[in-house]
Tab-separated table of C-alpha atoms in Angstrom:
chain	number	residue	atom	x	y	z
N	256	MET	CA	11.801	-42.899	207.162
N	257	SER	CA	11.962	-44.840	203.921
N	258	THR	CA	14.768	-44.106	201.455
N	259	LYS	CA	12.190	-44.580	198.701
N	260	ARG	CA	11.272	-41.471	196.680
N	261	GLN	CA	8.624	-39.591	198.655
N	262	LEU	CA	5.522	-37.694	197.606
N	263	ARG	CA	5.375	-33.956	198.274
N	264	LEU	CA	2.014	-32.636	199.454
N	265	GLY	CA	0.613	-29.139	199.706
N	266	ALA	CA	-2.717	-28.249	201.290
N	267	PHE	CA	-4.379	-25.647	199.040
N	268	LEU	CA	-6.724	-23.903	201.471
N	269	MET	CA	-9.609	-21.779	200.235
N	270	SER	CA	-11.767	-20.016	202.818
N	271	SER	CA	-14.571	-22.591	203.138
N	272	GLY	CA	-13.213	-25.180	200.721
N	273	HIS	CA	-12.316	-25.419	197.070
N	274	HIS	CA	-15.719	-26.200	195.588
N	275	VAL	CA	-17.381	-23.065	194.232
N	276	ALA	CA	-20.393	-23.738	196.484
N	277	ALA	CA	-18.367	-24.951	199.485
N	278	TRP	CA	-19.579	-22.178	201.785
N	279	ARG	CA	-23.129	-23.545	201.443
N	280	HIS	CA	-22.179	-27.063	202.595
N	281	PRO	CA	-23.880	-27.802	205.943
N	282	ASP	CA	-20.567	-28.681	207.607
N	283	ALA	CA	-18.473	-25.849	206.134
N	284	ARG	CA	-17.462	-22.623	207.858
N	285	ALA	CA	-19.333	-20.037	205.793
N	286	ASP	CA	-17.360	-17.243	207.521
N	287	GLY	CA	-14.061	-19.084	207.053
N	288	GLY	CA	-12.370	-16.362	205.016
N	289	LEU	CA	-12.215	-14.009	207.993
N	290	ASN	CA	-12.109	-16.499	210.875
N	291	PHE	CA	-8.625	-16.953	212.304
N	292	GLN	CA	-9.612	-19.854	214.567
N	293	HIS	CA	-10.814	-21.695	211.458
N	294	PHE	CA	-7.465	-21.224	209.719
N	295	LYS	CA	-5.562	-22.134	212.874
N	296	GLN	CA	-7.493	-25.414	213.058
N	297	ILE	CA	-6.934	-26.429	209.430
N	298	ALA	CA	-3.264	-25.389	209.434
N	299	GLN	CA	-2.666	-27.556	212.495
N	300	THR	CA	-4.592	-30.424	210.862
N	301	ALA	CA	-2.351	-30.203	207.786
N	302	GLU	CA	0.733	-30.195	210.016
N	303	ARG	CA	-0.570	-33.227	211.893
N	304	GLY	CA	-0.815	-34.926	208.494
N	305	LYS	CA	2.868	-33.989	207.792
N	306	PHE	CA	2.013	-31.928	204.703
N	307	ASP	CA	5.003	-30.093	203.256
N	308	MET	CA	3.119	-26.814	203.124
N	309	ILE	CA	-0.141	-24.964	203.281
N	310	PHE	CA	-0.868	-22.668	200.355
N	311	PHE	CA	-3.126	-19.651	199.931
N	312	ALA	CA	-4.021	-18.333	196.493
N	313	ASP	CA	-4.703	-14.623	196.225
N	314	GLY	CA	-5.806	-11.831	193.940
N	315	VAL	CA	-6.020	-8.107	194.550
N	316	ALA	CA	-9.651	-7.652	193.552
N	317	VAL	CA	-13.140	-9.023	194.090
N	318	ARG	CA	-13.580	-11.158	190.993
N	319	ASP	CA	-16.933	-10.318	189.447
N	320	ARG	CA	-17.682	-13.643	187.788
N	321	GLY	CA	-20.949	-13.262	185.954
N	322	LYS	CA	-23.116	-10.275	185.130
N	323	GLY	CA	-23.962	-7.857	187.889
N	324	THR	CA	-24.086	-7.703	191.652
N	325	GLU	CA	-26.849	-10.309	191.971
N	326	ALA	CA	-24.587	-13.008	190.538
N	327	LEU	CA	-21.643	-11.782	192.599
N	328	SER	CA	-23.725	-11.923	195.771
N	329	ARG	CA	-23.872	-15.714	195.495
N	330	ASN	CA	-20.079	-16.111	195.788
N	331	SER	CA	-17.749	-16.221	198.785
N	332	VAL	CA	-15.626	-13.157	198.031
N	333	VAL	CA	-13.845	-11.907	201.174
N	334	HIS	CA	-10.739	-13.319	202.840
N	335	PHE	CA	-7.586	-12.333	204.710
N	336	GLU	CA	-4.528	-10.888	202.981
N	337	PRO	CA	-2.371	-14.048	202.913
N	338	LEU	CA	0.975	-12.823	204.275
N	339	THR	CA	-0.778	-11.276	207.261
N	340	LEU	CA	-2.552	-14.586	207.854
N	341	LEU	CA	0.607	-16.668	207.401
N	342	SER	CA	2.463	-14.475	209.882
N	343	ALA	CA	-0.223	-15.243	212.464
N	344	LEU	CA	-0.169	-18.951	211.606
N	345	SER	CA	3.615	-19.058	212.007
N	346	VAL	CA	3.073	-18.719	215.766
N	347	VAL	CA	0.665	-21.677	216.057
N	348	THR	CA	2.563	-24.148	213.802
N	349	GLU	CA	6.110	-25.517	213.961
N	350	ARG	CA	7.151	-27.484	210.870
N	351	ILE	CA	4.723	-26.991	208.000
N	352	GLY	CA	5.664	-24.631	205.159
N	353	LEU	CA	3.738	-21.350	204.853
N	354	THR	CA	3.235	-20.314	201.231
N	355	ALA	CA	1.104	-17.816	199.360
N	356	THR	CA	0.567	-16.086	196.052
N	357	VAL	CA	1.869	-12.574	195.571
N	358	SER	CA	1.733	-11.095	192.072
N	359	THR	CA	4.641	-9.413	190.332
N	360	THR	CA	2.216	-7.289	188.314
N	361	TYR	CA	0.856	-5.082	191.093
N	362	ASN	CA	3.654	-5.133	193.662
N	363	GLU	CA	7.132	-3.677	193.935
N	364	PRO	CA	10.189	-5.914	194.462
N	365	PHE	CA	11.369	-4.192	197.649
N	366	HIS	CA	7.980	-4.601	199.373
N	367	LEU	CA	7.755	-8.255	198.455
N	368	ALA	CA	11.355	-9.106	199.375
N	369	ARG	CA	10.937	-7.479	202.771
N	370	LYS	CA	7.642	-9.200	203.595
N	371	PHE	CA	8.790	-12.702	202.656
N	372	ALA	CA	12.139	-12.282	204.425
N	373	SER	CA	10.210	-11.225	207.534
N	374	LEU	CA	7.878	-14.236	207.247
N	375	ASP	CA	10.874	-16.544	206.894
N	376	TYR	CA	12.260	-15.250	210.207
N	377	LEU	CA	8.902	-15.298	211.977
N	378	SER	CA	8.371	-18.931	210.953
N	379	GLY	CA	11.903	-20.211	211.487
N	380	GLY	CA	12.550	-20.775	207.780
N	381	ARG	CA	9.191	-21.977	206.434
N	382	ALA	CA	8.201	-19.289	203.910
N	383	GLY	CA	7.401	-19.835	200.241
N	384	TRP	CA	6.375	-17.388	197.500
N	385	ASN	CA	4.017	-18.405	194.689
N	386	LEU	CA	5.147	-16.101	191.901
N	387	VAL	CA	2.351	-15.178	189.490
N	388	THR	CA	1.427	-12.453	187.039
N	389	SER	CA	-2.066	-11.065	187.670
N	390	ALA	CA	-4.776	-12.258	185.328
N	391	THR	CA	-7.961	-10.215	185.752
N	392	VAL	CA	-9.107	-6.823	184.535
N	393	ALA	CA	-10.631	-6.243	187.988
N	394	GLU	CA	-7.124	-6.191	189.440
N	395	ALA	CA	-5.895	-3.719	186.829
N	396	LYS	CA	-8.705	-1.338	187.741
N	397	ASN	CA	-7.633	-1.344	191.381
N	398	PHE	CA	-4.191	-0.090	190.376
N	399	SER	CA	-4.999	2.889	188.175
N	400	ARG	CA	-5.125	0.927	184.895
N	401	GLU	CA	-8.045	0.234	182.558
N	402	LYS	CA	-6.507	-2.980	181.242
N	403	HIS	CA	-3.617	-5.347	181.822
N	404	MET	CA	-0.228	-5.063	180.259
N	405	GLU	CA	0.046	-7.721	177.537
N	406	HIS	CA	1.052	-11.298	178.331
N	407	THR	CA	4.674	-11.308	177.129
N	408	LEU	CA	5.418	-7.988	178.814
N	409	ARG	CA	3.990	-9.264	182.116
N	410	TYR	CA	6.390	-12.198	182.018
N	411	GLU	CA	9.367	-10.043	181.025
N	412	ARG	CA	8.592	-7.819	183.993
N	413	ALA	CA	8.195	-10.872	186.242
N	414	LYS	CA	11.619	-12.224	185.299
N	415	GLU	CA	13.305	-8.933	186.169
N	416	PHE	CA	11.180	-8.736	189.336
N	417	VAL	CA	12.637	-12.062	190.530
N	418	ASP	CA	16.165	-10.874	189.745
N	419	VAL	CA	15.626	-7.793	191.918
N	420	VAL	CA	13.992	-9.711	194.782
N	421	THR	CA	16.763	-12.329	194.980
N	422	ALA	CA	19.419	-9.600	194.803
N	423	LEU	CA	17.732	-7.870	197.729
N	424	TRP	CA	17.646	-11.126	199.705
N	425	ASP	CA	21.394	-11.364	199.018
N	426	SER	CA	22.082	-7.832	200.288
N	427	TRP	CA	23.650	-9.281	203.416
N	428	GLU	CA	25.877	-12.339	203.725
N	429	ASP	CA	24.680	-14.949	206.186
N	430	ASP	CA	27.261	-14.021	208.819
N	431	ALA	CA	27.208	-10.249	208.253
N	432	PHE	CA	25.721	-9.327	211.632
N	433	LEU	CA	28.336	-9.389	214.399
N	434	ARG	CA	26.366	-7.409	217.026
N	435	ASP	CA	29.586	-7.071	219.026
N	436	LYS	CA	28.736	-4.944	222.051
N	437	GLU	CA	32.363	-4.539	223.134
N	438	SER	CA	33.647	-3.187	219.815
N	439	GLY	CA	30.430	-1.450	218.914
N	440	ILE	CA	30.345	-3.127	215.475
N	441	TYR	CA	26.831	-4.220	214.542
N	442	PHE	CA	27.655	-5.663	211.110
N	443	ASP	CA	30.736	-6.390	209.016
N	444	PRO	CA	30.725	-3.764	206.251
N	445	ASP	CA	32.566	-6.128	203.889
N	446	LYS	CA	29.541	-8.420	203.986
N	447	LEU	CA	27.005	-5.867	202.805
N	448	HIS	CA	26.288	-5.843	199.055
N	449	ILE	CA	24.100	-3.097	197.627
N	450	PRO	CA	22.287	-4.436	194.529
N	451	ASN	CA	21.878	-1.040	192.836
N	452	HIS	CA	19.686	-2.641	190.162
N	453	LYS	CA	18.911	-0.556	187.084
N	454	GLY	CA	16.887	-2.436	184.485
N	455	GLU	CA	14.108	-2.011	181.961
N	456	HIS	CA	11.279	-2.160	184.487
N	457	PHE	CA	12.855	-1.458	187.878
N	458	SER	CA	15.432	0.788	189.487
N	459	VAL	CA	16.140	-0.403	193.033
N	460	ARG	CA	19.221	0.538	195.016
N	461	GLY	CA	18.810	-1.531	198.203
N	462	PRO	CA	20.020	-2.983	200.479
N	463	LEU	CA	17.106	-4.784	202.108
N	464	ASN	CA	16.421	-3.759	205.704
N	465	VAL	CA	15.955	-7.394	206.764
N	466	ALA	CA	18.850	-9.838	207.097
N	467	ARG	CA	19.268	-12.627	204.550
N	468	PRO	CA	16.362	-15.081	205.019
N	469	ILE	CA	16.947	-18.219	207.078
N	470	GLN	CA	16.455	-20.346	203.938
N	471	GLY	CA	18.684	-18.070	201.855
N	472	TYR	CA	15.617	-17.459	199.723
N	473	PRO	CA	12.067	-18.449	200.639
N	474	VAL	CA	11.054	-21.354	198.378
N	475	ILE	CA	9.985	-19.963	194.999
N	476	ILE	CA	6.814	-21.475	193.556
N	477	GLN	CA	5.341	-20.822	190.128
N	478	ALA	CA	1.875	-21.579	188.773
N	479	GLY	CA	1.833	-20.526	185.126
N	480	SER	CA	1.532	-23.256	182.494
N	481	SER	CA	1.708	-21.145	179.334
N	482	ASP	CA	4.904	-21.270	177.258
N	483	ASP	CA	6.109	-18.079	178.938
N	484	GLY	CA	5.113	-19.443	182.338
N	485	GLN	CA	6.989	-22.708	181.797
N	486	GLU	CA	10.133	-20.861	180.737
N	487	LEU	CA	9.965	-18.599	183.780
N	488	ALA	CA	9.472	-21.662	185.985
N	489	ALA	CA	12.462	-23.450	184.444
N	490	GLN	CA	14.624	-20.424	185.254
N	491	THR	CA	13.330	-19.526	188.698
N	492	ALA	CA	10.881	-21.973	190.286
N	493	GLU	CA	11.566	-24.692	192.837
N	494	VAL	CA	7.946	-25.896	192.969
N	495	ILE	CA	5.333	-25.730	190.208
N	496	PHE	CA	1.613	-25.829	190.944
N	497	THR	CA	-0.083	-26.904	187.713
N	498	ALA	CA	-3.465	-28.101	186.428
N	499	GLN	CA	-3.539	-31.304	184.387
N	500	GLN	CA	-6.544	-33.505	183.581
N	501	THR	CA	-4.969	-36.732	182.297
N	502	LEU	CA	-1.807	-38.700	183.005
N	503	ALA	CA	-0.666	-38.224	179.400
N	504	GLU	CA	-1.008	-34.437	179.721
N	505	ALA	CA	0.771	-34.506	183.083
N	506	GLN	CA	3.637	-36.599	181.673
N	507	THR	CA	4.082	-34.207	178.748
N	508	PHE	CA	4.149	-31.174	181.034
N	509	TYR	CA	6.469	-32.882	183.536
N	510	ALA	CA	8.991	-33.991	180.924
N	511	GLY	CA	8.799	-30.672	179.079
N	512	VAL	CA	9.548	-28.452	182.064
N	513	LYS	CA	12.155	-30.785	183.564
N	514	GLY	CA	13.812	-30.910	180.143
N	515	LYS	CA	14.294	-27.126	180.173
N	516	LEU	CA	16.303	-27.092	183.395
N	517	ALA	CA	19.682	-28.154	182.022
N	518	LYS	CA	20.100	-25.012	179.944
N	519	TYR	CA	19.827	-23.001	183.150
N	520	GLY	CA	22.343	-25.245	184.928
N	521	ARG	CA	19.705	-26.799	187.163
N	522	SER	CA	19.091	-30.365	188.344
N	523	PRO	CA	15.669	-31.983	187.759
N	524	ASP	CA	15.576	-32.890	191.465
N	525	HIS	CA	15.584	-29.205	192.358
N	526	LEU	CA	12.154	-28.563	190.850
N	527	LYS	CA	9.076	-30.274	192.309
N	528	ILE	CA	6.024	-30.469	190.037
N	529	MET	CA	2.772	-30.703	192.021
N	530	PRO	CA	-0.518	-30.826	190.066
N	531	GLY	CA	-3.689	-29.795	191.854
N	532	VAL	CA	-6.051	-32.588	192.933
N	533	PHE	CA	-9.617	-32.241	194.253
N	534	PRO	CA	-10.330	-35.437	196.271
N	535	VAL	CA	-13.794	-36.537	197.381
N	536	ILE	CA	-13.416	-39.412	199.836
N	537	GLY	CA	-15.964	-42.008	200.929
N	538	ARG	CA	-15.986	-45.308	202.771
N	539	THR	CA	-17.311	-46.701	199.493
N	540	GLU	CA	-17.090	-45.379	195.938
N	541	GLN	CA	-20.838	-44.695	195.994
N	542	GLU	CA	-20.543	-42.675	199.193
N	543	ALA	CA	-17.863	-40.521	197.521
N	544	LYS	CA	-20.126	-39.971	194.520
N	545	ASP	CA	-23.020	-39.030	196.808
N	546	LYS	CA	-20.827	-36.485	198.626
N	547	TYR	CA	-19.806	-34.973	195.325
N	548	GLU	CA	-23.401	-34.727	194.115
N	549	GLN	CA	-24.401	-33.046	197.375
N	550	LEU	CA	-21.939	-30.262	196.584
N	551	GLN	CA	-22.891	-30.088	192.914
N	552	GLU	CA	-26.537	-29.541	193.799
N	553	LEU	CA	-25.573	-26.376	195.682
N	554	ILE	CA	-24.278	-24.611	192.547
N	555	HIS	CA	-26.493	-21.809	191.297
N	556	PRO	CA	-26.356	-21.546	187.474
N	557	GLN	CA	-25.167	-17.940	187.648
N	558	VAL	CA	-22.280	-18.988	189.878
N	559	GLY	CA	-21.293	-21.887	187.631
N	560	LEU	CA	-21.477	-19.788	184.485
N	561	GLY	CA	-19.503	-16.977	186.110
N	562	LEU	CA	-16.766	-19.385	187.215
N	563	LEU	CA	-16.490	-20.800	183.709
N	564	SER	CA	-16.373	-17.316	182.219
N	565	GLY	CA	-13.510	-16.394	184.538
N	566	LEU	CA	-11.504	-19.487	183.655
N	567	VAL	CA	-11.707	-18.784	179.917
N	568	GLY	CA	-10.406	-15.246	180.273
N	569	GLY	CA	-13.551	-13.281	181.087
N	570	VAL	CA	-15.538	-14.140	177.949
N	571	ASP	CA	-19.258	-13.464	178.522
N	572	LEU	CA	-21.081	-16.768	177.995
N	573	SER	CA	-24.502	-15.613	179.220
N	574	GLY	CA	-25.905	-15.283	175.692
N	575	TYR	CA	-25.324	-18.959	174.851
N	576	PRO	CA	-27.733	-21.800	175.766
N	577	LEU	CA	-26.598	-23.639	178.879
N	578	ASP	CA	-27.422	-26.982	177.320
N	579	GLY	CA	-25.631	-26.204	174.062
N	580	PRO	CA	-21.947	-26.688	173.220
N	581	LEU	CA	-19.152	-24.371	174.272
N	582	PRO	CA	-18.643	-21.901	171.410
N	583	GLU	CA	-15.296	-21.246	169.796
N	584	LEU	CA	-13.565	-18.793	172.093
N	585	PRO	CA	-10.962	-16.159	171.297
N	586	GLU	CA	-7.542	-16.554	172.878
N	587	THR	CA	-7.103	-13.868	175.512
N	588	GLU	CA	-4.011	-12.353	177.071
N	589	LEU	CA	-5.192	-13.269	180.568
N	590	ALA	CA	-5.655	-17.031	180.903
N	591	LYS	CA	-4.001	-18.863	178.024
N	592	SER	CA	-3.168	-22.167	179.711
N	593	ARG	CA	-6.458	-22.488	181.625
N	594	LEU	CA	-8.474	-21.589	178.494
N	595	LYS	CA	-6.797	-24.434	176.625
N	596	LEU	CA	-7.344	-26.880	179.485
N	597	VAL	CA	-11.055	-26.055	179.793
N	598	THR	CA	-11.775	-26.090	176.057
N	599	ASP	CA	-9.846	-29.358	175.641
N	600	LEU	CA	-11.980	-30.905	178.400
N	601	ALA	CA	-15.201	-29.713	176.726
N	602	ARG	CA	-14.189	-31.094	173.317
N	603	ARG	CA	-12.743	-34.366	174.640
N	604	GLU	CA	-15.868	-35.250	176.637
N	605	ASN	CA	-18.408	-33.483	174.385
N	606	LEU	CA	-19.751	-31.361	177.256
N	607	THR	CA	-22.439	-28.695	177.127
N	608	ILE	CA	-21.816	-25.365	178.855
N	609	ARG	CA	-23.806	-26.567	181.898
N	610	GLU	CA	-21.947	-29.882	182.021
N	611	LEU	CA	-18.652	-28.048	181.672
N	612	TYR	CA	-19.230	-25.650	184.552
N	613	LEU	CA	-20.386	-28.569	186.699
N	614	ALA	CA	-17.204	-30.444	185.762
N	615	ILE	CA	-14.919	-27.590	186.812
N	616	ALA	CA	-16.916	-26.219	189.772
N	617	GLY	CA	-14.920	-28.170	192.323
N	618	ALA	CA	-11.408	-28.433	190.988
N	619	ARG	CA	-11.631	-25.279	188.809
N	620	GLY	CA	-9.703	-26.894	186.009
N	621	HIS	CA	-7.627	-29.207	188.187
N	622	ARG	CA	-8.189	-32.964	188.454
N	623	THR	CA	-11.152	-34.373	190.382
N	624	ILE	CA	-10.744	-37.836	191.943
N	625	LEU	CA	-13.496	-39.690	193.803
N	626	GLY	CA	-13.405	-42.916	195.761
N	627	THR	CA	-12.285	-44.770	198.857
N	628	PRO	CA	-9.004	-43.893	200.555
N	629	GLU	CA	-7.372	-46.802	198.730
N	630	GLN	CA	-8.732	-45.637	195.357
N	631	ILE	CA	-7.545	-42.072	196.005
N	632	ALA	CA	-4.092	-43.362	196.939
N	633	ASP	CA	-4.040	-45.575	193.817
N	634	GLN	CA	-4.624	-42.562	191.570
N	635	LEU	CA	-2.006	-40.409	193.293
N	636	GLU	CA	0.523	-43.242	193.158
N	637	ASP	CA	-0.162	-43.834	189.453
N	638	TRP	CA	0.802	-40.291	188.477
N	639	PHE	CA	3.699	-40.208	190.949
N	640	VAL	CA	5.430	-43.397	189.776
N	641	ASN	CA	4.710	-42.874	186.066
N	642	GLY	CA	6.363	-39.527	185.493
N	643	GLY	CA	3.367	-37.243	185.961
N	644	ALA	CA	4.151	-35.585	189.296
N	645	ASP	CA	6.548	-35.218	192.213
N	646	GLY	CA	3.592	-34.667	194.493
N	647	PHE	CA	0.226	-32.929	194.635
N	648	ASN	CA	-1.465	-29.770	195.818
N	649	ILE	CA	-4.504	-31.159	197.638
N	650	MET	CA	-7.683	-29.078	197.248
N	651	PRO	CA	-10.235	-30.096	199.931
N	652	PRO	CA	-13.840	-29.788	198.653
N	653	TYR	CA	-15.037	-28.085	201.842
N	654	LEU	CA	-13.381	-27.163	205.134
N	655	PRO	CA	-12.642	-28.367	207.682
N	656	GLY	CA	-14.168	-31.773	206.856
N	657	GLY	CA	-12.507	-32.374	203.488
N	658	LEU	CA	-9.021	-31.888	204.931
N	659	ASP	CA	-9.841	-33.922	208.051
N	660	GLU	CA	-10.831	-36.879	205.859
N	661	PHE	CA	-7.675	-36.689	203.767
N	662	VAL	CA	-5.429	-36.581	206.849
N	663	GLU	CA	-7.285	-39.302	208.710
N	664	LEU	CA	-7.929	-41.688	205.800
N	665	VAL	CA	-5.621	-41.095	202.820
N	666	ILE	CA	-2.374	-40.073	204.550
N	667	PRO	CA	-2.171	-43.356	206.527
N	668	GLU	CA	-2.674	-45.302	203.279
N	669	LEU	CA	0.145	-43.368	201.561
N	670	GLN	CA	2.354	-43.985	204.602
N	671	ARG	CA	1.511	-47.697	204.551
N	672	ARG	CA	2.747	-47.782	200.934
N	673	ARG	CA	5.924	-45.964	202.051
N	674	LEU	CA	5.132	-43.130	199.639
N	675	PHE	CA	4.881	-40.383	202.263
N	676	ARG	CA	6.761	-39.362	205.392
N	677	THR	CA	5.781	-40.288	208.918
N	678	GLU	CA	7.887	-37.455	210.387
N	679	TYR	CA	9.287	-34.204	209.028
N	680	GLU	CA	12.860	-34.471	207.815
N	681	GLY	CA	13.900	-30.968	208.868
N	682	ARG	CA	12.720	-27.690	210.303
N	683	THR	CA	12.687	-25.530	207.165
N	684	LEU	CA	10.488	-25.859	204.093
N	685	ARG	CA	13.605	-26.356	201.935
N	686	GLU	CA	14.809	-29.216	204.117
N	687	ASN	CA	11.445	-30.962	203.995
N	688	LEU	CA	11.166	-30.581	200.203
N	689	GLY	CA	14.740	-31.763	199.668
N	690	LEU	CA	15.792	-28.473	198.051
N	691	PRO	CA	19.279	-26.933	198.345
N	692	ARG	CA	19.864	-23.664	200.137
N	693	PRO	CA	20.965	-21.090	197.533
N	694	ALA	CA	24.369	-19.477	197.863
N	695	ASN	CA	24.604	-15.709	198.129
N	696	LYS	CA	25.353	-14.554	194.588
N	697	PHE	CA	27.425	-11.615	195.875
N	698	SER	CA	29.495	-13.395	198.535
N	699	THR	CA	32.518	-13.806	196.241
N	700	VAL	CA	32.723	-10.047	195.576
N	701	ALA	CA	36.084	-8.746	196.796
N	702	ALA	CA	35.976	-6.934	200.096
N	703	SER	CA	36.486	-3.184	199.969
N	704	PRO	CA	36.234	-0.258	202.374
N	705	GLU	CA	32.942	0.741	200.747
N	706	PRO	CA	29.898	-1.557	200.350
N	707	ALA	CA	30.095	-3.524	197.094
N	708	THR	CA	27.809	-2.193	194.393
N	709	VAL	CA	26.468	-4.764	191.963
N	710	GLY	CA	24.726	-3.764	188.742
N	711	ALA	CA	21.636	-5.144	187.054
N	712	SER	CA	23.580	-7.783	185.173
N	713	ALA	CA	24.675	-9.544	188.345
């Protein structure tokens, strides 16, 4: 293994692929969202390529992009609950990280802490949590609300949520469980710490009924790029998934977030920034363009318009001419950073509504790169060596073929340039990402006959 700084790579796996029309591709698995053998195959392909992790996005609603059931019927809308799927995949993989989105908005800290601790044990220390705040009205309506709580409040709640979850993971010291059959002592009572959290949003006594995770904490990932999202990431995240369109934008984001870490006593090396990239690979540049056009031709206008509407915060665009400019849009509480990214793209390239939804239909606001394996590697290397990224979240256009091509063609080129591993460095996700294992925040509490009780300020 080279001592040179190494790229980090995630495989962002949608059911049939990341393109909005991926399920219609002749080589895609249209039933991929509910086909375990499909996910087993692509997870093992990503592990063969030595990816750091696989990643599943999630939301707790069917997202009705567009107007009415007819438009919705043209979208791939069903898929497994991700932690259930990752638990199954933990049995058929050995080294690759297993990460997924779970929202702080419509979950409780105890549930989440327990599930991710369990996944960390099932996988031998490979779990990662993508911490998000939910961003659609459809989700609110599935949880007895007519609308979302406002943006700042969601992030305030999220910060406290993380505090509770990490306190629960620290309920037990690493060596608390003696399981001494002769003495009959199962655990050392001095090494149990009851969080007893009482805060503005949560009251959670604990302790967790799972031992401290193998990694201490599962790797914490964050995906928000708003000001609030960046601040939360600087405090809590170890990986950031972000959407950037240009190197200049990526450099600004990278320097900005890394620059916030010192005030929280954190090292820049302990946060990995990984923009999303949608690669279309061909033996020639023209072949890559032809593959991309094949996918683009599968987009129904209602699907494209609905996707665009969702990315700008649910604004109904159906009354505007498709071949006219994007109108001025109100800032919403639901998708601030993605709204800015999409409107900036439209203004910068002078795109019509139709051209804009075609531009974002694959990468959904992330960066699209087309070309030969060498050209793809050139573009990844450019951002990596010039302060735009620590690695990338790879978004295959369709599955399984798009991931197969990346593993078979691009990974060897990155390895040839000594930018990417040829073997995993460790067995846990933290070890492979080069992240430290967090200390138990309660382990210095003085021993006492009764379990230590730690308040919300701890």
